JSON list of C-alpha atoms and ligand atoms in Angstrom, two decimals:
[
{"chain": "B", "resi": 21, "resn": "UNK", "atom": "CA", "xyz": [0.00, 0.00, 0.00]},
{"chain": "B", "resi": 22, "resn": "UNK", "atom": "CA", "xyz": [1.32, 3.38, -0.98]},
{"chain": "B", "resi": 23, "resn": "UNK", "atom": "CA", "xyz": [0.73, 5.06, 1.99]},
{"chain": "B", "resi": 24, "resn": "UNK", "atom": "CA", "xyz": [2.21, 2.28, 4.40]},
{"chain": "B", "resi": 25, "resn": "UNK", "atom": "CA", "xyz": [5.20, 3.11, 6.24]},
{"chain": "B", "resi": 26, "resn": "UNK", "atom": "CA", "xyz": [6.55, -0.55, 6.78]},
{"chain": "B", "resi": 27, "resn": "UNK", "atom": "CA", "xyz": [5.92, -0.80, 2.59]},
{"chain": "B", "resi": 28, "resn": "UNK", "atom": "CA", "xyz": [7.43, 2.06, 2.10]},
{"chain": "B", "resi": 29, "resn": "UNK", "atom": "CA", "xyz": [10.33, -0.36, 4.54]},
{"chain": "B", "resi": 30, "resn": "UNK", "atom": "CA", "xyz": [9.86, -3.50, 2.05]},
{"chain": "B", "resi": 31, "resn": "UNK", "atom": "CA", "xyz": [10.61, -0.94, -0.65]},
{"chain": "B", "resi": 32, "resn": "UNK", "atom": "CA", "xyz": [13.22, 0.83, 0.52]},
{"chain": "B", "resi": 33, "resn": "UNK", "atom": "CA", "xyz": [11.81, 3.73, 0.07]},
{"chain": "B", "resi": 34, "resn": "UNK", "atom": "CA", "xyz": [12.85, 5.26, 3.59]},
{"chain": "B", "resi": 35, "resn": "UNK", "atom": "CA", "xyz": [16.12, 3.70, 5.66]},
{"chain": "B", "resi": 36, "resn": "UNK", "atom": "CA", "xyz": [15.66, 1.07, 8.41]},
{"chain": "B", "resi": 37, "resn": "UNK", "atom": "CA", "xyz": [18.62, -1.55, 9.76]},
{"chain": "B", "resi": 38, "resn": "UNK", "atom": "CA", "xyz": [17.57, -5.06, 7.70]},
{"chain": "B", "resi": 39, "resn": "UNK", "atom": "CA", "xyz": [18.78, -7.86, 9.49]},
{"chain": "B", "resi": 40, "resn": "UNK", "atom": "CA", "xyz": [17.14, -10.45, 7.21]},
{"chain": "B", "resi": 41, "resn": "UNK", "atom": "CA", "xyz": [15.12, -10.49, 4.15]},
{"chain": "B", "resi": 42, "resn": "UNK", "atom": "CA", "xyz": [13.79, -13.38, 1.81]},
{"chain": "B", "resi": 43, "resn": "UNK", "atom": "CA", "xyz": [11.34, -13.55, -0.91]},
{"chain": "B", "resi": 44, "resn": "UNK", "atom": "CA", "xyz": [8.22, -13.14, 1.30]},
{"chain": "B", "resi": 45, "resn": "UNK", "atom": "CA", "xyz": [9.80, -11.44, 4.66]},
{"chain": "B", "resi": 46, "resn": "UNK", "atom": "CA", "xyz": [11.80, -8.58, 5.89]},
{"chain": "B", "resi": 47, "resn": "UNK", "atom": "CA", "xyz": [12.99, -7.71, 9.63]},
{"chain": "B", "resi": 48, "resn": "UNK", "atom": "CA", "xyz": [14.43, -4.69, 10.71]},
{"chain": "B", "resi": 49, "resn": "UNK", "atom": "CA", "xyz": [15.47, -2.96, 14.04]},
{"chain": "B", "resi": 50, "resn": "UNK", "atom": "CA", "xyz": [12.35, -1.47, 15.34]},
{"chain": "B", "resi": 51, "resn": "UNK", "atom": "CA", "xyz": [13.15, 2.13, 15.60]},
{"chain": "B", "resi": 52, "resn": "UNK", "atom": "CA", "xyz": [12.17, 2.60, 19.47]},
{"chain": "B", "resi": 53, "resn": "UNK", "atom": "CA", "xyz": [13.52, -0.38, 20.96]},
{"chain": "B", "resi": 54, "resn": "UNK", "atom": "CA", "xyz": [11.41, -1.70, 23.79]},
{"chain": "B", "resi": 55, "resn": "UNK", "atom": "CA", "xyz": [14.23, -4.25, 24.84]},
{"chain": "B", "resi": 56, "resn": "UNK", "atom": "CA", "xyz": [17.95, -4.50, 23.93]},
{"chain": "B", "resi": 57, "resn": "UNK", "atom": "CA", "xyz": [17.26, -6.72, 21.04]},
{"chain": "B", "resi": 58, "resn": "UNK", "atom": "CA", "xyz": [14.15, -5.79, 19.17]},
{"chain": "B", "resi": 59, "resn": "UNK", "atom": "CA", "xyz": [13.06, -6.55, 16.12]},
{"chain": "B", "resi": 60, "resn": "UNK", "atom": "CA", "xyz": [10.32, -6.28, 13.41]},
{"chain": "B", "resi": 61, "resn": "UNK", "atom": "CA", "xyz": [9.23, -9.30, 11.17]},
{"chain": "B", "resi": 62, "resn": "UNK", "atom": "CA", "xyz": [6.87, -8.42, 8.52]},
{"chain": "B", "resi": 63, "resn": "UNK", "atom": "CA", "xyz": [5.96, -10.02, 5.56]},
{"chain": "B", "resi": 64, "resn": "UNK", "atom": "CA", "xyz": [6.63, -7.73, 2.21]},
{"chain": "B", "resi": 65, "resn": "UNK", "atom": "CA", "xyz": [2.84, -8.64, 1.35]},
{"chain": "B", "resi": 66, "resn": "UNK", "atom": "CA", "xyz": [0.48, -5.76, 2.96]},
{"chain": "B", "resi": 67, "resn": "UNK", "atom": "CA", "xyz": [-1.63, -7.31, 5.44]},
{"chain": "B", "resi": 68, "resn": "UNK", "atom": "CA", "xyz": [-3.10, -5.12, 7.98]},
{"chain": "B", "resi": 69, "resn": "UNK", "atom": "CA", "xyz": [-3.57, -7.05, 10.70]},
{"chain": "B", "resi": 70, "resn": "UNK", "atom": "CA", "xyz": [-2.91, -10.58, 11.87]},
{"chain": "B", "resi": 71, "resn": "UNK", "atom": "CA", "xyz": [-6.76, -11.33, 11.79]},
{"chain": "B", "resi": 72, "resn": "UNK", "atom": "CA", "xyz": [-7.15, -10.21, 8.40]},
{"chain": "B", "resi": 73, "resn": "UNK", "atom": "CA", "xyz": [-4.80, -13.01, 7.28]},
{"chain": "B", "resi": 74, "resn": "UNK", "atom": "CA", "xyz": [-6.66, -15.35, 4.85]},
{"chain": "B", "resi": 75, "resn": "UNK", "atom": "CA", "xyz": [-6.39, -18.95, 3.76]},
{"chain": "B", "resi": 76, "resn": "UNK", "atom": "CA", "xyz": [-4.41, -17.87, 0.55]},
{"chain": "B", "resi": 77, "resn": "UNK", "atom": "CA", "xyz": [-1.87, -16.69, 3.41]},
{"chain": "B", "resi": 78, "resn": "UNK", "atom": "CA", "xyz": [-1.32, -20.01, 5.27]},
{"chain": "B", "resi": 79, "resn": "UNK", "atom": "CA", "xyz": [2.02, -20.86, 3.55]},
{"chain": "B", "resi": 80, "resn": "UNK", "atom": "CA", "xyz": [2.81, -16.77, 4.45]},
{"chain": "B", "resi": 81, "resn": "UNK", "atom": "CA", "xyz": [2.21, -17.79, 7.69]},
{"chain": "B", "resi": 82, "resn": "UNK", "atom": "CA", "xyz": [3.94, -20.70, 7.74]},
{"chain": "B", "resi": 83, "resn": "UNK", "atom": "CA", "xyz": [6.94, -18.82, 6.46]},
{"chain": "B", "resi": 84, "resn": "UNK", "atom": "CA", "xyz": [6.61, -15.72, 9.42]},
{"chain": "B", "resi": 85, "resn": "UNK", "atom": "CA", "xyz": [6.82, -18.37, 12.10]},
{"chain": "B", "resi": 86, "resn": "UNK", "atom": "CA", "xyz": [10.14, -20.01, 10.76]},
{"chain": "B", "resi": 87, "resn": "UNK", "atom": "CA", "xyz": [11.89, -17.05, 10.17]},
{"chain": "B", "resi": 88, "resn": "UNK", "atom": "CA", "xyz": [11.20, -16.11, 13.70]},
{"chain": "B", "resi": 89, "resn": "UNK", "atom": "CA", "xyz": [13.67, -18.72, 14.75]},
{"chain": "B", "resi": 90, "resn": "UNK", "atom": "CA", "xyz": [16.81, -17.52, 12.08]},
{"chain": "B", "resi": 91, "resn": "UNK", "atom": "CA", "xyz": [16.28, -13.87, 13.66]},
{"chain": "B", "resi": 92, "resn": "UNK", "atom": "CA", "xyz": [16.65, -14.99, 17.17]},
{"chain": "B", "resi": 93, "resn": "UNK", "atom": "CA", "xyz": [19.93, -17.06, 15.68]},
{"chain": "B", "resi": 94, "resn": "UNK", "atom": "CA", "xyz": [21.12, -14.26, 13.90]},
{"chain": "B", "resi": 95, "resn": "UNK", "atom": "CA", "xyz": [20.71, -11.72, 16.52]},
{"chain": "B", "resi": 96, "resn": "UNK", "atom": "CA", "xyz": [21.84, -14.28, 19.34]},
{"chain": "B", "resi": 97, "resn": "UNK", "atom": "CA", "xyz": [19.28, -14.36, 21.75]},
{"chain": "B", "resi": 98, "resn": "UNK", "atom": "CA", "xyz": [17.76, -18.23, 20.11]},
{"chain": "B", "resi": 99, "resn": "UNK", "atom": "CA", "xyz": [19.83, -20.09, 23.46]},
{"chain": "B", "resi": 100, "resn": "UNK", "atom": "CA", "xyz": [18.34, -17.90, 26.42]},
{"chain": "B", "resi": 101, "resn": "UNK", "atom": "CA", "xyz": [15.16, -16.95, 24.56]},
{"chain": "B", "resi": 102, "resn": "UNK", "atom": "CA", "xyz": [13.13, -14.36, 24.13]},
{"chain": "B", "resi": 103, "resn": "UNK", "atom": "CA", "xyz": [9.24, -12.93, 23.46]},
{"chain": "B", "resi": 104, "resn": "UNK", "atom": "CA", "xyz": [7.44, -13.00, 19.96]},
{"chain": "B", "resi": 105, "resn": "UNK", "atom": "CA", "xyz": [4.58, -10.43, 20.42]},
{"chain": "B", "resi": 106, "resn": "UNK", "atom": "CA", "xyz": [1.96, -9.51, 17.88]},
{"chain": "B", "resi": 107, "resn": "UNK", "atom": "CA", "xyz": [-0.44, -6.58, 18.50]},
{"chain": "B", "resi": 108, "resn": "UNK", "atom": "CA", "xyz": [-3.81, -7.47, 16.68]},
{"chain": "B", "resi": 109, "resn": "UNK", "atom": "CA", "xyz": [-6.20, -3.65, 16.42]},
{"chain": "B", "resi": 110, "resn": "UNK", "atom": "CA", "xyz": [-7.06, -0.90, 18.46]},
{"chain": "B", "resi": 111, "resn": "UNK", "atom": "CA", "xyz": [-7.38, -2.56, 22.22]},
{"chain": "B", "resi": 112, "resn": "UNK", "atom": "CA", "xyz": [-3.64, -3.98, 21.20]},
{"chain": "B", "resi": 113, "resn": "UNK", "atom": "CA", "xyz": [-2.69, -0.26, 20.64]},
{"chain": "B", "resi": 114, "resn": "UNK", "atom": "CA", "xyz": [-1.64, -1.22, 17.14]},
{"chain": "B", "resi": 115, "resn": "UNK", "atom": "CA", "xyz": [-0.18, 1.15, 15.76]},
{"chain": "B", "resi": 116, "resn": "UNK", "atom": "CA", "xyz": [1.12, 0.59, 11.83]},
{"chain": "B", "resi": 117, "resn": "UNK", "atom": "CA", "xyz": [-1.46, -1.34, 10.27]},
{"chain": "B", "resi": 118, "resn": "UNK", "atom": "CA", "xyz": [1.12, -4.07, 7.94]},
{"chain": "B", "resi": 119, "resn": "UNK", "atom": "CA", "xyz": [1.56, -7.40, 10.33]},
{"chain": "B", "resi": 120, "resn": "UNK", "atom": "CA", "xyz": [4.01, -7.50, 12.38]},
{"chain": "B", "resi": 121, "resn": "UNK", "atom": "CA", "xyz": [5.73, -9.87, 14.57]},
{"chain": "B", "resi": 122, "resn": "UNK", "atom": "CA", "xyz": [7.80, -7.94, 17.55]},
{"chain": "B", "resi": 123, "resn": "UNK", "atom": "CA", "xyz": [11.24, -9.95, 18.42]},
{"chain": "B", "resi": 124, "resn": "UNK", "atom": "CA", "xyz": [11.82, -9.05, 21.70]},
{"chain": "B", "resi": 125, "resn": "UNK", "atom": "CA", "xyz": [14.95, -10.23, 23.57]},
{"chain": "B", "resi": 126, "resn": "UNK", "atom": "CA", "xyz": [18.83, -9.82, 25.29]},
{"chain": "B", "resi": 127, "resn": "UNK", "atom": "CA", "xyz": [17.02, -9.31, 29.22]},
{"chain": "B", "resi": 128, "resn": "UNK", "atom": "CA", "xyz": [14.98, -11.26, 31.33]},
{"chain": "B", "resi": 129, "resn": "UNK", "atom": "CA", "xyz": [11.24, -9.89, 31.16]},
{"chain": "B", "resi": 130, "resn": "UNK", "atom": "CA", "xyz": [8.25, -10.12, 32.98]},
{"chain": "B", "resi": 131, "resn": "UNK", "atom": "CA", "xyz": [4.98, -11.13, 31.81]},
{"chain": "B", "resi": 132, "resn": "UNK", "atom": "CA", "xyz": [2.55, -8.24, 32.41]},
{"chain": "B", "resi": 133, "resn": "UNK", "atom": "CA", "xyz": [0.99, -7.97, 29.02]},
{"chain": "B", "resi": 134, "resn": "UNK", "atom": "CA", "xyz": [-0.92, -5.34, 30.09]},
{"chain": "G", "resi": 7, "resn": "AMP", "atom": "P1", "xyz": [2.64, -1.62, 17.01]},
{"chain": "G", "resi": 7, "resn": "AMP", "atom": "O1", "xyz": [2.29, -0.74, 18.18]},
{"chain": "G", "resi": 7, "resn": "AMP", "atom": "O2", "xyz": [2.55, -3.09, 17.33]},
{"chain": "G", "resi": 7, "resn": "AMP", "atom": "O3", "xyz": [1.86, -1.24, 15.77]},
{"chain": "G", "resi": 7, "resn": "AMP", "atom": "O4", "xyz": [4.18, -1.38, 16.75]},
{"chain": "G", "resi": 7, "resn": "AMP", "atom": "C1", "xyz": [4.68, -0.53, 15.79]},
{"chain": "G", "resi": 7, "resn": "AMP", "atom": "C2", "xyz": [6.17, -0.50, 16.00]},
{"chain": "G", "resi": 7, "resn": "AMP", "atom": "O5", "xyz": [6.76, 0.07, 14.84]},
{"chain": "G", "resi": 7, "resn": "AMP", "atom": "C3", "xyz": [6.63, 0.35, 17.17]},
{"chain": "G", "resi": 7, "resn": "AMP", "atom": "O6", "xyz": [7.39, -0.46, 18.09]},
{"chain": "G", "resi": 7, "resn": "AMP", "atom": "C4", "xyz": [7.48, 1.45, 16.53]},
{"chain": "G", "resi": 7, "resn": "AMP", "atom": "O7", "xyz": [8.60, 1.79, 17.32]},
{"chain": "G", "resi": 7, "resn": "AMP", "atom": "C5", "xyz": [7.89, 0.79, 15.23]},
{"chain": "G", "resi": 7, "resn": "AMP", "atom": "N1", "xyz": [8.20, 1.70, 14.13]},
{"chain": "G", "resi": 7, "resn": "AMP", "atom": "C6", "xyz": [7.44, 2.72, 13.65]},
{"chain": "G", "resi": 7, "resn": "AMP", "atom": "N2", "xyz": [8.03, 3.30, 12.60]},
{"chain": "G", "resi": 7, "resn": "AMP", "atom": "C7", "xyz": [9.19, 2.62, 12.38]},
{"chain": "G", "resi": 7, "resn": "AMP", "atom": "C8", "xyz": [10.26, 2.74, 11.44]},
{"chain": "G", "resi": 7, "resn": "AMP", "atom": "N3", "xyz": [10.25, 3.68, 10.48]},
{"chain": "G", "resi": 7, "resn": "AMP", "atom": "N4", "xyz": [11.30, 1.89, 11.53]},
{"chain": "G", "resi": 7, "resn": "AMP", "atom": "C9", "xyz": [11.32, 0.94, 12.51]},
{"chain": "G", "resi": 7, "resn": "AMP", "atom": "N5", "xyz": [10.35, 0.77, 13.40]},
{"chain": "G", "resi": 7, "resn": "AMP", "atom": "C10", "xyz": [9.30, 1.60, 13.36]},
{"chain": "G", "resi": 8, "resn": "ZN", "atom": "ZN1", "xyz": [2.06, -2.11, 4.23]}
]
């Protein structure tokens, strides 16, 4: 979509840090880092939210969950683990509306989702 920023991402149409990219995904150092390892995994198709993912997505899907694990191995936090968290609409306080998967990692964390 024209107007998306993380399209605009895919595109390279404005600068992020890529850490990995494939045919069908692209992850990138989210720009305000929640944790000290924090990362974005999208796929380049826009999909606004993780609910609006159809059956034609399922291999899409498929392919978003095992990248997950070469992030974490590429950014080094696959041994001590870390937190895959996707906000799904407004309650989430989602706030770019192309899927995302947040990496989160590199510190102990607490569960207190809300
Ligand atoms: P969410 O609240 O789940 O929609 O998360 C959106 C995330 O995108 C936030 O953690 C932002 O810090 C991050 N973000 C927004 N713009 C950019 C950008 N240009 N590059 C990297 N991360 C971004
Ligand atoms: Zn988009």
């Amino acid at each position: 979509m024209s107007d998306c920023i993380f399209c605009k991402i895919v595109k390279k149409e404005i600068p992020s840090q890529f850490i990995y990219e494939d045919n069908d995904v692209v992850a990138f150092k989210d720009l305000h880092p929640k944790a000290p390892t924090h990362i974005l995994l999208i796929p380049k198709k826009h999909i606004e939210k993780l609910t609006d993912m159809k059956a034609e997505d399922s291999a899409l899907g498929g392919k978003l969950l095992l990248a997950v694990s070469k992030i974490a191995e590429i950014e080094g936090i696959k041994e001590n683990g870390f937190r895959v968290v996707v906000n799904n609409g407004k309650y989430a306080g989602q706030e770019v509306f192309h899927l995302h998967f947040h990496i989160l990692g590199g510190k102990p964390m607490s569960w207190n989702p809300a």
